[in-house]
Short mmCIF file of C-alpha atoms in Angstrom, two decimals:
data_model
loop_
_atom_site.label_atom_id
_atom_site.label_comp_id
_atom_site.label_asym_id
_atom_site.label_seq_id
_atom_site.Cartn_x
_atom_site.Cartn_y
_atom_site.Cartn_z
CA MET B 251 150.91 17.63 81.24
CA ASN B 252 151.33 14.65 83.57
CA LYS B 253 148.08 13.46 85.12
CA PRO B 254 147.08 10.63 87.47
CA SER B 255 145.49 7.91 85.38
CA LYS B 256 144.36 5.61 88.12
CA LEU B 257 143.29 5.81 91.73
CA PRO B 258 142.57 2.40 93.31
CA THR B 259 140.08 1.65 96.01
CA VAL B 260 140.83 3.61 99.17
CA LYS B 261 141.40 1.33 102.15
CA SER B 262 142.23 3.86 104.87
CA ASP B 263 142.09 7.54 105.77
CA LYS B 264 145.80 7.76 104.95
CA ASP B 265 145.22 6.33 101.47
CA ALA B 266 142.37 8.80 100.94
CA LEU B 267 144.58 11.71 101.98
CA LEU B 268 147.41 10.54 99.71
CA SER B 269 144.97 10.17 96.81
CA ASN B 270 143.56 13.68 97.33
CA ILE B 271 147.05 15.18 97.45
CA ALA B 272 147.99 13.33 94.26
CA LEU B 273 144.84 14.65 92.54
CA LEU B 274 145.63 18.20 93.60
CA TYR B 275 149.23 17.97 92.39
CA TYR B 276 148.92 15.90 89.21
CA GLY B 277 145.29 16.51 88.35
CA GLU B 278 144.66 20.14 89.34
CA GLY B 279 148.20 21.45 88.86
CA LEU B 280 148.67 22.92 92.35
CA THR B 281 152.26 23.38 93.48
CA GLN B 282 153.72 21.45 96.39
CA SER B 283 153.84 24.70 98.39
CA GLU B 284 150.17 25.42 97.70
CA ILE B 285 149.16 21.93 98.82
CA ALA B 286 151.34 22.23 101.92
CA LYS B 287 149.61 25.49 102.83
CA ARG B 288 146.16 23.99 102.30
CA TYR B 289 146.83 20.97 104.49
CA LYS B 290 148.95 22.91 107.00
CA LEU B 291 151.91 20.60 106.42
CA SER B 292 155.51 21.29 105.46
CA ARG B 293 156.51 21.20 101.80
CA VAL B 294 158.96 18.40 102.62
CA THR B 295 156.06 16.32 103.99
CA ILE B 296 154.10 16.85 100.75
CA VAL B 297 157.13 15.84 98.68
CA ASN B 298 157.44 12.64 100.71
CA MET B 299 153.72 11.90 100.45
CA LEU B 300 153.79 12.28 96.67
CA ARG B 301 156.75 9.92 96.54
CA ASP B 302 154.77 7.51 98.73
CA CYS B 303 151.86 7.71 96.27
CA ARG B 304 154.09 6.61 93.41
CA GLU B 305 155.90 3.88 95.33
CA ARG B 306 152.70 2.36 96.71
CA GLY B 307 150.96 2.46 93.35
CA ILE B 308 148.25 4.85 94.57
CA VAL B 309 148.88 6.86 91.43
CA GLU B 310 150.35 5.86 88.09
CA ILE B 311 151.71 8.79 86.08
CA ARG B 312 151.17 9.18 82.36
CA VAL B 313 149.85 11.76 79.95
CA ASP B 314 146.06 11.52 79.98
CA GLY B 315 144.06 13.52 77.45
CA GLN B 316 140.80 12.86 79.30
CA HIS B 317 141.98 14.86 82.30
CA LEU B 318 143.20 17.68 80.07
CA ALA B 319 139.79 17.79 78.39
CA ALA B 320 138.04 17.75 81.78
CA SER B 321 140.08 20.77 82.88
CA SER B 322 138.94 22.70 79.80
CA LEU B 323 135.33 21.57 80.35
CA SER B 324 135.50 22.79 83.94
CA ARG B 325 136.59 26.26 82.83
CA ASP B 326 133.86 26.37 80.17
CA LEU B 327 131.17 25.45 82.72
CA CYS B 328 132.39 28.10 85.14
CA GLU B 329 132.14 30.70 82.40
CA LYS B 330 128.76 29.57 81.05
CA TYR B 331 127.03 29.35 84.43
CA SER B 332 129.04 31.96 86.39
CA LEU B 333 130.23 29.37 88.90
CA GLN B 334 133.25 29.82 91.13
CA ASP B 335 134.59 26.33 90.43
CA VAL B 336 133.59 23.05 88.81
CA TYR B 337 135.16 19.68 89.67
CA ILE B 338 134.64 16.92 87.12
CA ALA B 339 134.93 13.25 88.03
CA VAL B 340 136.57 11.53 85.07
CA ASP B 341 135.52 7.90 84.82
CA GLY B 342 138.55 5.81 85.73
CA ILE B 343 136.74 2.49 86.18
CA GLU B 344 138.89 -0.16 84.52
CA ASP B 345 136.20 -2.70 83.68
CA GLY B 346 134.07 -0.12 81.89
CA SER B 347 131.24 -0.50 84.39
CA THR B 348 128.27 1.80 83.91
CA ARG B 349 126.78 1.04 87.34
CA ARG B 350 125.65 4.14 89.18
CA SER B 351 127.34 2.92 92.35
CA ASP B 352 130.73 2.85 90.63
CA LYS B 353 130.29 6.29 89.10
CA LEU B 354 129.00 7.69 92.38
CA ALA B 355 132.07 6.43 94.22
CA GLN B 356 134.29 8.38 91.82
CA VAL B 357 132.15 11.53 92.14
CA ALA B 358 132.26 11.21 95.94
CA ARG B 359 136.05 10.98 95.90
CA VAL B 360 136.31 14.18 93.88
CA ALA B 361 133.73 15.89 96.10
CA SER B 362 135.73 15.00 99.20
CA MET B 363 138.69 16.82 97.65
CA ALA B 364 136.49 19.78 96.73
CA ILE B 365 135.24 20.17 100.30
CA LEU B 366 138.77 20.47 101.65
CA ASP B 367 139.49 22.95 98.87
CA ILE B 368 136.51 25.17 99.73
CA VAL B 369 136.05 24.98 103.51
CA GLU B 370 137.87 27.57 105.61
CA PRO B 371 138.62 27.81 109.33
CA GLY B 372 135.61 29.03 111.28
CA ASP B 373 133.06 28.05 108.62
CA ARG B 374 129.55 26.96 109.59
CA ILE B 375 128.68 24.19 107.14
CA GLY B 376 125.22 22.82 106.36
CA VAL B 377 125.14 19.16 105.33
CA ALA B 378 122.18 17.61 103.50
CA TRP B 379 121.24 13.93 103.18
CA GLY B 380 120.83 11.18 100.62
CA GLU B 381 122.85 8.57 98.73
CA THR B 382 125.19 11.12 97.21
CA ILE B 383 125.92 12.99 100.45
CA ALA B 384 126.38 9.73 102.37
CA ALA B 385 128.94 8.60 99.76
CA VAL B 386 130.78 11.91 100.04
CA ALA B 387 130.86 11.76 103.84
CA ASN B 388 132.29 8.24 103.73
CA ALA B 389 134.93 9.21 101.15
CA MET B 390 136.28 12.18 103.11
CA PRO B 391 139.67 11.73 104.79
CA ARG B 392 140.21 13.01 108.31
CA ASN B 393 141.52 16.54 107.95
CA SER B 394 140.80 18.90 110.83
CA VAL B 395 139.80 22.46 109.93
CA PRO B 396 139.91 24.69 113.04
CA GLY B 397 136.76 26.33 114.37
CA THR B 398 134.35 24.70 111.94
CA GLN B 399 130.76 23.78 112.75
CA VAL B 400 128.55 21.32 110.88
CA CYS B 401 124.75 21.68 110.88
CA GLN B 402 122.23 19.05 109.81
CA LEU B 403 120.05 20.50 107.04
CA ILE B 404 117.25 17.92 107.06
CA GLY B 405 115.50 16.56 110.15
CA SER B 406 115.97 12.95 111.21
CA GLN B 407 114.66 10.48 108.66
CA GLU B 408 115.40 6.85 107.89
CA SER B 409 115.73 5.24 104.48
CA ALA B 410 116.39 1.72 103.22
CA ARG B 411 119.08 3.16 100.93
CA VAL B 412 121.21 5.17 103.35
CA PRO B 413 121.61 5.67 107.12
CA ALA B 414 119.53 8.24 109.02
CA SER B 415 119.99 11.83 107.93
CA GLU B 416 121.90 12.93 111.02
CA ILE B 417 124.64 10.37 110.25
CA CYS B 418 125.77 12.39 107.22
CA ALA B 419 126.27 15.53 109.30
CA ILE B 420 127.99 13.62 112.11
CA GLU B 421 130.36 11.87 109.68
CA VAL B 422 131.38 15.10 107.96
CA ALA B 423 131.87 16.78 111.34
CA ASN B 424 134.07 13.92 112.53
CA LYS B 425 136.22 14.09 109.40
CA LEU B 426 136.68 17.87 109.74
CA GLY B 427 137.12 17.82 113.51
CA ALA B 428 134.10 20.13 113.67
CA GLN B 429 131.43 20.79 116.26
CA CYS B 430 128.21 19.12 115.11
CA HIS B 431 124.71 20.57 115.50
CA THR B 432 122.08 17.95 114.73
CA LEU B 433 118.45 18.81 114.11
CA HIS B 434 116.35 17.31 116.91
CA ALA B 435 113.15 16.81 114.93
CA PRO B 436 111.78 14.39 112.33
CA GLY B 437 112.40 15.26 108.70
CA ILE B 438 108.67 14.97 108.02
CA VAL B 439 105.65 14.70 110.33
CA SER B 440 102.01 13.70 109.90
CA SER B 441 100.46 17.15 109.72
CA ALA B 442 101.22 20.79 109.07
CA GLU B 443 99.95 21.62 112.56
CA LEU B 444 102.44 19.26 114.18
CA ALA B 445 105.29 20.63 112.04
CA SER B 446 104.40 24.16 113.10
CA ALA B 447 104.25 23.17 116.77
CA LEU B 448 107.65 21.47 116.63
CA LYS B 449 109.22 24.45 114.88
CA SER B 450 107.96 26.69 117.69
CA GLU B 451 109.85 24.69 120.33
CA VAL B 452 112.79 26.75 121.62
CA THR B 453 115.40 24.06 121.02
CA ILE B 454 114.33 23.44 117.44
CA GLN B 455 113.93 27.18 116.80
CA THR B 456 117.56 27.64 117.82
CA GLN B 457 118.72 24.81 115.59
CA LEU B 458 116.75 26.08 112.58
CA ALA B 459 118.01 29.63 113.17
CA ARG B 460 121.60 28.41 112.67
CA LEU B 461 120.65 27.34 109.16
CA SER B 462 119.96 30.94 108.16
CA SER B 463 123.59 31.96 108.74
CA LEU B 464 125.65 29.28 107.03
CA ASP B 465 128.99 29.92 105.36
CA MET B 466 128.80 26.81 103.19
CA THR B 467 126.35 24.11 102.17
CA ILE B 468 127.02 20.57 100.93
CA ALA B 469 124.00 19.24 99.09
CA ALA B 470 122.83 17.10 96.19
CA VAL B 471 119.88 17.55 93.88
CA GLY B 472 117.26 14.91 93.14
CA HIS B 473 115.00 14.14 90.21
CA LEU B 474 111.23 13.58 90.36
CA GLY B 475 111.09 10.06 89.01
CA ARG B 476 109.36 7.23 90.84
CA ASP B 477 112.70 5.97 92.17
CA THR B 478 113.75 9.31 93.66
CA HIS B 479 115.03 9.18 97.23
CA MET B 480 112.11 11.37 98.35
CA ALA B 481 109.83 8.42 97.56
CA ALA B 482 112.23 5.75 98.85
CA ALA B 483 112.45 7.54 102.20
CA ASP B 484 108.65 7.92 102.41
CA ILE B 485 108.91 11.70 102.43
CA ALA B 486 106.72 12.16 99.35
CA SER B 487 104.17 9.84 97.79
CA ILE B 488 104.11 9.04 94.08
CA ALA B 489 100.92 11.10 93.81
CA GLU B 490 102.61 14.10 95.46
CA LEU B 491 105.59 13.81 93.13
CA GLU B 492 103.24 13.67 90.14
CA ALA B 493 101.43 16.79 91.38
CA ALA B 494 104.74 18.60 91.82
CA ARG B 495 105.77 17.73 88.25
CA HIS B 496 102.46 19.11 86.95
CA GLN B 497 103.20 22.36 88.81
CA GLY B 498 106.55 22.66 87.04
CA ALA B 499 108.95 21.08 89.52
CA ALA B 500 112.30 20.27 87.91
CA GLY B 501 114.28 19.04 90.90
CA ILE B 502 114.47 18.50 94.64
CA ILE B 503 117.01 20.00 97.04
CA CYS B 504 116.83 19.46 100.81
CA CYS B 505 113.34 17.96 100.35
CA ARG B 506 112.16 21.18 98.64
CA TYR B 507 110.79 21.25 95.10
CA ILE B 508 112.29 23.79 92.69
CA ASP B 509 111.12 24.81 89.24
CA GLY B 510 113.29 25.28 86.16
CA ASN B 511 114.46 28.67 87.44
CA GLY B 512 115.35 27.29 90.86
CA GLN B 513 112.38 28.91 92.58
CA GLU B 514 110.61 26.95 95.29
CA ILE B 515 107.27 25.26 94.56
CA ARG B 516 105.34 25.03 97.80
CA THR B 517 103.28 21.91 97.33
CA ALA B 518 102.78 18.77 99.45
CA PRO B 519 104.53 17.74 101.55
CA TYR B 520 106.05 21.24 101.90
CA ASP B 521 104.20 22.20 105.09
CA ARG B 522 105.05 18.92 106.86
CA ILE B 523 108.82 19.06 106.32
CA ILE B 524 111.33 20.23 108.92
CA ALA B 525 114.48 21.18 107.06
CA ALA B 526 116.51 24.12 105.77
CA SER B 527 114.60 26.44 103.46
CA ILE B 528 115.59 27.33 99.92
CA ASN B 529 116.39 30.82 101.20
CA ASP B 530 118.71 29.35 103.85
CA ILE B 531 120.70 27.57 101.14
CA LYS B 532 120.71 30.57 98.83
CA ALA B 533 122.05 32.84 101.58
CA ALA B 534 125.22 30.78 102.10
CA PRO B 535 128.21 32.38 100.31
CA LYS B 536 129.61 28.97 99.32
CA LYS B 537 127.23 26.33 97.97
CA LEU B 538 128.70 22.98 96.89
CA LEU B 539 126.36 20.83 94.82
CA VAL B 540 127.39 17.22 94.20
CA VAL B 541 125.58 15.46 91.35
CA CYS B 542 125.95 12.05 89.76
CA GLY B 543 123.90 11.02 86.74
CA ASN B 544 122.53 12.54 83.56
CA ASP B 545 118.99 11.94 84.84
CA ARG B 546 119.60 14.94 87.10
CA LEU B 547 120.44 17.31 84.25
CA ASP B 548 117.28 19.44 84.48
CA ALA B 549 117.46 19.47 88.28
CA THR B 550 121.12 20.56 88.24
CA ARG B 551 120.47 23.31 85.75
CA ALA B 552 117.51 24.51 87.82
CA ALA B 553 119.59 24.65 90.99
CA ILE B 554 122.28 26.67 89.19
CA HIS B 555 119.74 29.10 87.72
CA GLY B 556 118.22 29.56 91.18
CA GLY B 557 121.48 30.69 92.76
CA LEU B 558 121.77 27.49 94.81
CA VAL B 559 125.22 26.57 93.50
CA THR B 560 128.61 28.29 93.56
CA HIS B 561 130.75 25.15 93.32
CA LEU B 562 129.75 22.05 91.36
CA VAL B 563 130.99 18.45 91.39
CA ALA B 564 129.66 16.34 88.52
CA ASP B 565 130.50 13.25 86.50
CA ARG B 566 131.87 13.74 82.99
CA GLU B 567 128.65 12.78 81.18
CA LEU B 568 126.56 15.27 83.16
CA ALA B 569 129.18 18.01 82.74
CA GLU B 570 129.12 17.56 78.95
CA ALA B 571 125.32 17.65 78.92
CA LEU B 572 125.38 20.90 80.91
CA ILE B 573 127.78 22.56 78.50
CA ASN B 574 125.87 21.40 75.42
CA GLY B 575 122.38 22.07 76.76
#
């Protein structure tokens, strides 16, 4: 089966759209008519865009066994974990780089394709925060989906690694042509009493209530190591992370600790956080989890076991670890 062997650096929204269409056609095996229906374009337009991909060198066609193997791995993961779909980012980095930033860029590209595959007109979409979600938001091409809304899942918070949390939701909303509902509260405050008072404000109550009726979530899962983004963003101290590990925490999703079965562990700074709850995420019919790195293996497995994932995007190494674990 012919597969795309190479996708160069995307320099524009048009290049990103062409790359996603090439991946759907050559990588996922969708027909030109199916792609045309998904993007609300004519089949002739899709034919011309695929020709453009080849002529501009956006995709080079050859038989690629890695992509064939990834397709089989995807099906096996769906069956093993009862997932609706799994998208695997096959490492296409020419220089053999093992840098996380390079691998994350590839995962983000695949995730941007997955979002357009999953989202439907009228969906209310919750968007989380962090390095992974920021990369996904930046990788998305502009592709309007009518009637969609985007909701910020984690209150405003700054980090040296990525822009403020609301930027992720705003960027995804802009790419989808969606209405954006930001969360007008800090992600974490100084005391449980202050968090409770803020949550009782009518405006914030309304914004948090939206998070209990989402159609789709876009989130990542974090580990509990000292370099986790929870620590980098000053949301949790090293001591709090250590305490959470002792209580059985296996991962972090939307600033919430989960154990190996995906159940929430309510330990500090739980009562000072203003964000979507684990139940909010679980209630969404479509839950896209984007993960890069084998160090998140236990966290990814925990999220799946907890019913926090219906669709998964992962790098090849993590996908193989999930199937063999």
